[in-house]
Short mmCIF file of C-alpha atoms in Angstrom, two decimals:
data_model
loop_
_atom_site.label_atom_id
_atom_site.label_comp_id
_atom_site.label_asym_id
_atom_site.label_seq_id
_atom_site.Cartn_x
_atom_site.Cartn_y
_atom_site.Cartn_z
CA UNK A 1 85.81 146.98 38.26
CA UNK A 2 83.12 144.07 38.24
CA UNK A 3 81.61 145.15 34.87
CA UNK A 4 85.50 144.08 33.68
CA UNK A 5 85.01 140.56 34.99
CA UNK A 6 83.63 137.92 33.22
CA UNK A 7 79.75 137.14 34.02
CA UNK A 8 80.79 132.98 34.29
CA UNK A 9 83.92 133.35 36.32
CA UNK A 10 84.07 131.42 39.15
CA UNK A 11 86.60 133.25 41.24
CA UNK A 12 85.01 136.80 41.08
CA UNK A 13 86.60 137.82 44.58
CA UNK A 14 90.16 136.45 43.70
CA UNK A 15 89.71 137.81 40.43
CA UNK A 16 88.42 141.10 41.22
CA UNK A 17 91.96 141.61 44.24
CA UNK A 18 94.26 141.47 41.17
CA UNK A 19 95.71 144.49 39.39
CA UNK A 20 94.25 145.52 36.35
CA UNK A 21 96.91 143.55 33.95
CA UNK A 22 97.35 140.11 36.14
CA UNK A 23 93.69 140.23 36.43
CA UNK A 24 93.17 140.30 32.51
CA UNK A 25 95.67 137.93 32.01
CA UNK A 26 94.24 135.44 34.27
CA UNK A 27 91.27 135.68 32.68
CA UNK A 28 92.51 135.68 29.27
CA UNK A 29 93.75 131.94 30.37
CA UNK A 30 90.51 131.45 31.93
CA UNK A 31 92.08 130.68 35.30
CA UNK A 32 89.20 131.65 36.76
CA UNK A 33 87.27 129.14 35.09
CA UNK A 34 88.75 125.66 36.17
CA UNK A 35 86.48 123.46 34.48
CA UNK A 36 88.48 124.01 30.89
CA UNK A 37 91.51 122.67 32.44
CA UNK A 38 89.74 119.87 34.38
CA UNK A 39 88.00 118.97 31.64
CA UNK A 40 91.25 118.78 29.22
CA UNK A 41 93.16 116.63 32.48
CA UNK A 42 90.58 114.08 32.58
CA UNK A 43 91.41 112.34 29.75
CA UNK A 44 95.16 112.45 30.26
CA UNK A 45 94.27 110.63 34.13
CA UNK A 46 91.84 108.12 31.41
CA UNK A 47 94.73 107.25 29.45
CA UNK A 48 97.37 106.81 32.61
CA UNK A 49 94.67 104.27 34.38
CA UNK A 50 93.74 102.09 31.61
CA UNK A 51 97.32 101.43 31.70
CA UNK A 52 97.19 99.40 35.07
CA UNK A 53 100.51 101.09 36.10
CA UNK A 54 98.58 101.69 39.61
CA UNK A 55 98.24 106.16 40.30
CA UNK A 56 101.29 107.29 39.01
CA UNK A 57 100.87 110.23 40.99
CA UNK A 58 104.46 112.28 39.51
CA UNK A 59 103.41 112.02 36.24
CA UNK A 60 99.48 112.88 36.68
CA UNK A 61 100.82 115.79 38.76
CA UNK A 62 103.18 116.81 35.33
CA UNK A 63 100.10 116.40 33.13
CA UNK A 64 97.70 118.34 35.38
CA UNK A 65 100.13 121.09 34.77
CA UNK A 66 100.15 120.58 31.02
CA UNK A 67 96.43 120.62 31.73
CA UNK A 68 96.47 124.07 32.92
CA UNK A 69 98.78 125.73 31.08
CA UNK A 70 97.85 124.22 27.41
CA UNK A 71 93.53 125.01 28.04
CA UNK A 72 95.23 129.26 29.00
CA UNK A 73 97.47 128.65 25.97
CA UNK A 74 94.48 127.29 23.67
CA UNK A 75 92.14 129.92 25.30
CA UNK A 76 94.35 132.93 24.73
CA UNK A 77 94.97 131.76 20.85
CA UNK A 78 91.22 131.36 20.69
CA UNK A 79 90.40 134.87 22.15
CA UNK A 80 92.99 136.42 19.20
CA UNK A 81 91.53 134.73 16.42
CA UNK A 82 88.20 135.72 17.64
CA UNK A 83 88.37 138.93 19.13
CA UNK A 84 86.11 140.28 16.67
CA UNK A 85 83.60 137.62 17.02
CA UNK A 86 83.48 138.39 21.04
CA UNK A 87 82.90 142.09 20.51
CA UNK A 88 79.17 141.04 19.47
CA UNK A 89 78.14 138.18 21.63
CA UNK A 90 77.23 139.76 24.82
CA UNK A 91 78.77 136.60 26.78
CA UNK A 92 82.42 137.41 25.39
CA UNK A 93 82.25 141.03 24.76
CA UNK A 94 84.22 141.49 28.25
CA UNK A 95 87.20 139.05 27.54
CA UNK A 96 90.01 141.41 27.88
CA UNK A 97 90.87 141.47 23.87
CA UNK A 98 87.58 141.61 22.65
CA UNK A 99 87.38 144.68 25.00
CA UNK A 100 90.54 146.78 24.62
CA UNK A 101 92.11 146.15 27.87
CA UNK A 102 95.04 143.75 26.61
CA UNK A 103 96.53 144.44 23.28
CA UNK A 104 97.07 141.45 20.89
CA UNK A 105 101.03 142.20 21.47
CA UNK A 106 100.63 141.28 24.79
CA UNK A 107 98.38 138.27 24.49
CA UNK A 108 100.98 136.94 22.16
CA UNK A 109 103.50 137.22 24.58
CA UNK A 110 101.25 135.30 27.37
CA UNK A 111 100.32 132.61 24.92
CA UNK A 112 103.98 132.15 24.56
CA UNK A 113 104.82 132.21 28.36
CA UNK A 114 102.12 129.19 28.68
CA UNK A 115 103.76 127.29 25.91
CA UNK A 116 107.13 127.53 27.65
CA UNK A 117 105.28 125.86 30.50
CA UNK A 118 104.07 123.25 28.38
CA UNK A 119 107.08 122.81 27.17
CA UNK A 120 108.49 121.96 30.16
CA UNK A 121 105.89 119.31 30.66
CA UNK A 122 106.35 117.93 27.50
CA UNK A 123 110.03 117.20 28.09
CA UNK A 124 108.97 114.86 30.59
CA UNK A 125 107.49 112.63 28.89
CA UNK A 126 108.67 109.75 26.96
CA UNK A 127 109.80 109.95 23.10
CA UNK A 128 106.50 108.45 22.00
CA UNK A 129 104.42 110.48 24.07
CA UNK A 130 106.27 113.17 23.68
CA UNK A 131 105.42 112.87 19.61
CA UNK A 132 101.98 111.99 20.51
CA UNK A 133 101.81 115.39 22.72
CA UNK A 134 102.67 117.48 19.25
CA UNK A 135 100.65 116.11 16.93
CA UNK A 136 97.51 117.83 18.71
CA UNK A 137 99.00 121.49 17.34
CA UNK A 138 97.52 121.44 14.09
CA UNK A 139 93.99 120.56 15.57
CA UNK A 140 94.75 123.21 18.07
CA UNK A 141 95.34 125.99 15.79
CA UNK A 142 92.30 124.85 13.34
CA UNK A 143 89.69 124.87 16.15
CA UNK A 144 88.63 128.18 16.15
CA UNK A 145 87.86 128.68 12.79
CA UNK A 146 86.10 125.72 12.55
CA UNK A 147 82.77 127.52 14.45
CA UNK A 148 82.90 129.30 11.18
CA UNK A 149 82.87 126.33 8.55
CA UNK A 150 80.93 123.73 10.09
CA UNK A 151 77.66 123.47 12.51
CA UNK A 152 80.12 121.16 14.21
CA UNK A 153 82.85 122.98 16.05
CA UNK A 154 82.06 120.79 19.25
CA UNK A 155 83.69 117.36 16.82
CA UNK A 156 86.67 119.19 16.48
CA UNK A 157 87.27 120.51 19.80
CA UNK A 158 86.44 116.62 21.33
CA UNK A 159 89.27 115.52 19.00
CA UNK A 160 91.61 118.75 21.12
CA UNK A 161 90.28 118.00 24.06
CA UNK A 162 90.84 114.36 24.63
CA UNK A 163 94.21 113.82 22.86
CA UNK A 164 95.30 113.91 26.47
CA UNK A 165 93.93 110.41 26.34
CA UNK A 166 96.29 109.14 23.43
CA UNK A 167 99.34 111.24 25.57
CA UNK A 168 98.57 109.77 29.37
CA UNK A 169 98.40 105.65 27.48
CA UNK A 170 101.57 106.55 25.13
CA UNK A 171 103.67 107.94 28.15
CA UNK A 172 103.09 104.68 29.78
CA UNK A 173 102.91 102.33 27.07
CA UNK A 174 104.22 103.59 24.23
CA UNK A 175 105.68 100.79 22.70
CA UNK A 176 102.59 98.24 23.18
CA UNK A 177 100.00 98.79 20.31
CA UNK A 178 97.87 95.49 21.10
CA UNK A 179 95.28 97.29 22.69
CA UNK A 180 95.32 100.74 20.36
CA UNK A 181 91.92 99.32 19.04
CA UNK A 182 90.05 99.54 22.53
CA UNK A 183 92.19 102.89 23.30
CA UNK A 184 90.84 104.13 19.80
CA UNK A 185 87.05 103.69 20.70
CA UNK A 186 87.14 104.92 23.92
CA UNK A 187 88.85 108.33 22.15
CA UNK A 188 85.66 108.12 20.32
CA UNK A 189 83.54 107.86 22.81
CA UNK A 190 85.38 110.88 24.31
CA UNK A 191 84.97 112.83 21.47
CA UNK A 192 80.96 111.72 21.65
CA UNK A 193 81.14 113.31 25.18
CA UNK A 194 82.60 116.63 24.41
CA UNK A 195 80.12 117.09 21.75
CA UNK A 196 77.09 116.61 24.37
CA UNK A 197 78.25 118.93 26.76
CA UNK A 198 79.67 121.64 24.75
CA UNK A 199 76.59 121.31 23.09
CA UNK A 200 74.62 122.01 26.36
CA UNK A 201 77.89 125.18 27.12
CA UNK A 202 76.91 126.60 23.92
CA UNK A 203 72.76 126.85 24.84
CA UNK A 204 73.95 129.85 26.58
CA UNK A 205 74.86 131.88 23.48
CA UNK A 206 72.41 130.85 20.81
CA UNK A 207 70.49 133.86 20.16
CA UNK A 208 74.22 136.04 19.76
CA UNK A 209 75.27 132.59 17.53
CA UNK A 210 72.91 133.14 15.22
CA UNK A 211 72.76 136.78 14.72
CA UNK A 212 76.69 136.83 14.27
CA UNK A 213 76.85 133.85 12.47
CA UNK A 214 78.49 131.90 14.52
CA UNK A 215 77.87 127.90 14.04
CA UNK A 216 77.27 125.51 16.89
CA UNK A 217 75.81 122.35 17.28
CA UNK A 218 73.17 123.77 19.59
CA UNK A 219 71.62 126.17 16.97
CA UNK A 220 71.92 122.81 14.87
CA UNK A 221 69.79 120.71 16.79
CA UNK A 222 67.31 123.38 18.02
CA UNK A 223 64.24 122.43 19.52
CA UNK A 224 65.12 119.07 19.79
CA UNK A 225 68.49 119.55 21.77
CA UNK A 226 67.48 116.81 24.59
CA UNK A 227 67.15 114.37 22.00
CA UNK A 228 70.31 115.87 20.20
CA UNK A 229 72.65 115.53 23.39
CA UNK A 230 71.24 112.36 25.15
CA UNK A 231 72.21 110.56 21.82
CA UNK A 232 75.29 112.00 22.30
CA UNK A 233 75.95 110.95 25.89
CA UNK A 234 74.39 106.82 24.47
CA UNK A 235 77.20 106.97 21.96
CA UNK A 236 79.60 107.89 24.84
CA UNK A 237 78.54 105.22 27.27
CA UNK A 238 78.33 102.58 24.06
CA UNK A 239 81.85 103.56 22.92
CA UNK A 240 83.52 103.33 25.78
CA UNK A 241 82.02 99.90 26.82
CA UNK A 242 82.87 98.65 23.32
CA UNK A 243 86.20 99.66 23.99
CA UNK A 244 86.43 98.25 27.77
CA UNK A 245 84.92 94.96 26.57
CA UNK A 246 88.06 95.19 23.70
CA UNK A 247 90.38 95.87 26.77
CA UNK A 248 88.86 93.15 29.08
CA UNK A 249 86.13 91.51 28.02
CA UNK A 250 84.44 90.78 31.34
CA UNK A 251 80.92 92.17 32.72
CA UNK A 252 82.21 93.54 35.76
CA UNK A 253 84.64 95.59 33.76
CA UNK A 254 81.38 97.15 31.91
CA UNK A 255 79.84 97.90 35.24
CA UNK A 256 82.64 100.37 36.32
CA UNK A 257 80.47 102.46 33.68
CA UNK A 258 77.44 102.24 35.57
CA UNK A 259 78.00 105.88 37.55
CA UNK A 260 78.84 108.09 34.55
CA UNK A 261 76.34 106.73 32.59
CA UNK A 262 73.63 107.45 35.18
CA UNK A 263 75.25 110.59 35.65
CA UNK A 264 75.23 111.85 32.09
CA UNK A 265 71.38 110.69 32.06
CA UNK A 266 70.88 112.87 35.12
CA UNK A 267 72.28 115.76 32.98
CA UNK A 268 70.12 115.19 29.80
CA UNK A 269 66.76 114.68 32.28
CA UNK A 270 67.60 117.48 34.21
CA UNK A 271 68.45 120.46 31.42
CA UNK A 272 66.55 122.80 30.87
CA UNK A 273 67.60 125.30 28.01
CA UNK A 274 65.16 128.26 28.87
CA UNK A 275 67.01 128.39 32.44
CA UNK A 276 69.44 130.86 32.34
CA UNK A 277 71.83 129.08 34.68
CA UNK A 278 71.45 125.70 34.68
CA UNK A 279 73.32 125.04 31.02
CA UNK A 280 76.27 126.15 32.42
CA UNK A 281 75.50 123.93 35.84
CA UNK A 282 75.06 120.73 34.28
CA UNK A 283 77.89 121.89 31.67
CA UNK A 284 79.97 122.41 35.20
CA UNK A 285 79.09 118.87 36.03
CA UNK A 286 81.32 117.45 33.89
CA UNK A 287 83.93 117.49 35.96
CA UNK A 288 82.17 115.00 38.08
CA UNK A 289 81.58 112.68 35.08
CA UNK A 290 85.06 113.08 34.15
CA UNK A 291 85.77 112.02 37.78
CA UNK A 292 83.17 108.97 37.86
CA UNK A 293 85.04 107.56 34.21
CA UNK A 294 88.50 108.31 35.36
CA UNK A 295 87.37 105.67 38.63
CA UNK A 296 86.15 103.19 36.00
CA UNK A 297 89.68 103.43 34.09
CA UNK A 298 91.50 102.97 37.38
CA UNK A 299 89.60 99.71 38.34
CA UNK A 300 88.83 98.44 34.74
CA UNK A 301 93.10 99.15 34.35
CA UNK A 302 93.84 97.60 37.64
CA UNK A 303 91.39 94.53 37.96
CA UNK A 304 93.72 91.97 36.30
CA UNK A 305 97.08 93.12 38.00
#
């Protein structure tokens, strides 16, 4: 049974006690691989903290579900559309499509059982929000063909991946659009952020990239992929202190960034491509740097209440 789990899953024991079909299934929403989903909550818990509405624990908790259920949905739409892709990149060939073990019939029936989850979340949220939430479904369904068109994928899926951010402000303040300026370069910055470490995820599957032709922004930058992703992570840290010093222009408010930046500088001086493991450790350490911005949001949101 462990050739049929996934070589990155980080819950190969709980995985591995599941029957054959809940097993695939979880895996098919990658719930064995929380970083997607902490990675897509982040932003939501950016967007609720800026606000200065203190933790709002009930409706973090609501979005943490979206969280969940909206990276398995996204995942198990991305693992149809690309089930042939995965047969040839030794990474994916496993995933239960790409593999035979779960017939598209039945992934379409799990991506729907997600959505009904998300769903739920969705209705409660606030009109504007609530709008905001579904205007993320046409990026959604693009993304995976974009790995196809463009050496850029990892622009696109930033854009996915942080519209949490637009969702977690609008469900709070919806109806105040003073500040959508410093909200819209901090999305950019997010977006900057996603492309650096998706960048450094996708060093694990150049070689099968290229021979498939599969585009990534790792095969774009090549040998100079340090260079490539700390630029990256500068535009992150500048974006997001542009937009903080829109939000509150005040020093202290810029030196809430101080630990994510050094963290994302720890990543870039500390990656090292022809590792096998560590891409996928300092891509892992996101979560942290999620956590260390998400801090910033909550006292930069919070300092003039």
């Amino acid at each position: 049974m462990t050739d049929q789990i996934v070589p990155d899953t980080q819950h190969r024991g709980l995985i591995e006690r599941l029957p054959q079909l809940p097993r695939d299934l979880a895996q098919l929403a990658r719930f064995d691989r929380p970083i997607g989903w902490w990675l897509l909550f982040w932003p939501c818990v950016f967007g609720v903290w800026l606000t200065g509405a203190g933790f709002q624990v009930q409706l973090l908790a609501w979005l943490l579900l979206g969280a969940i259920a909206m990276r398995g949905a996204g995942c198990v739409y991305n693992d149809i559309v690309d089930a042939d892709l995965d047969k040839k990149v030794a990474r994916t060939a496993a995933r239960p499509i790409a593999s035979g073990r779960v017939s598209k019939r039945t992934a379409w029936a799990w991506l729907a059982a997600l959505c009904l989850v998300g769903l739920v979340v969705l209705l409660q949220l606030q009109l504007t929000s609530q709008l905001v939430a579904l205007g993320s479904l046409a990026l959604v369904a693009a993304y995976p063909f974009m790995k196809r068109i463009t050496w850029w994928p990892q622009a696109w899926l930033g854009m996915v991946f942080n519209w949490g951010l637009l969702v977690g402000w609008t469900a709070l303040r919806g109806d105040a659009w003073d500040n959508w300026d410093a909200i819209g370069a901090i999305y950019a910055g997010c977006i900057c952020w996603v492309i650096g470490f998706d960048t450094i995820y996708a060093l694990q599957d150049r070689e099968d990239d290229a021979l498939v032709g599969i585009k990534s922004s790792a095969l774009r930058m090549g040998a100079r992929v340090h260079l490539g992703v700390g630029m990256f992570y500068a535009a992150t840290i500048g974006l997001w202190g542009f937009g903080v010093w829109l939000y509150r222009p005040d020093i202290f408010a810029l030196l809430a960034l101080a630990p994510v930046a050094l963290h994302l500088a720890w990543q870039v001086a500390t990656l090292d491509p022809s590792d096998a493991d560590n891409p996928l450790a300092r891509f892992r350490s996101n979560r942290m740097a999620g956590a260390l911005m998400a801090a910033a949001c909550f006292v930069i949101g919070n300092a003039g209440a």
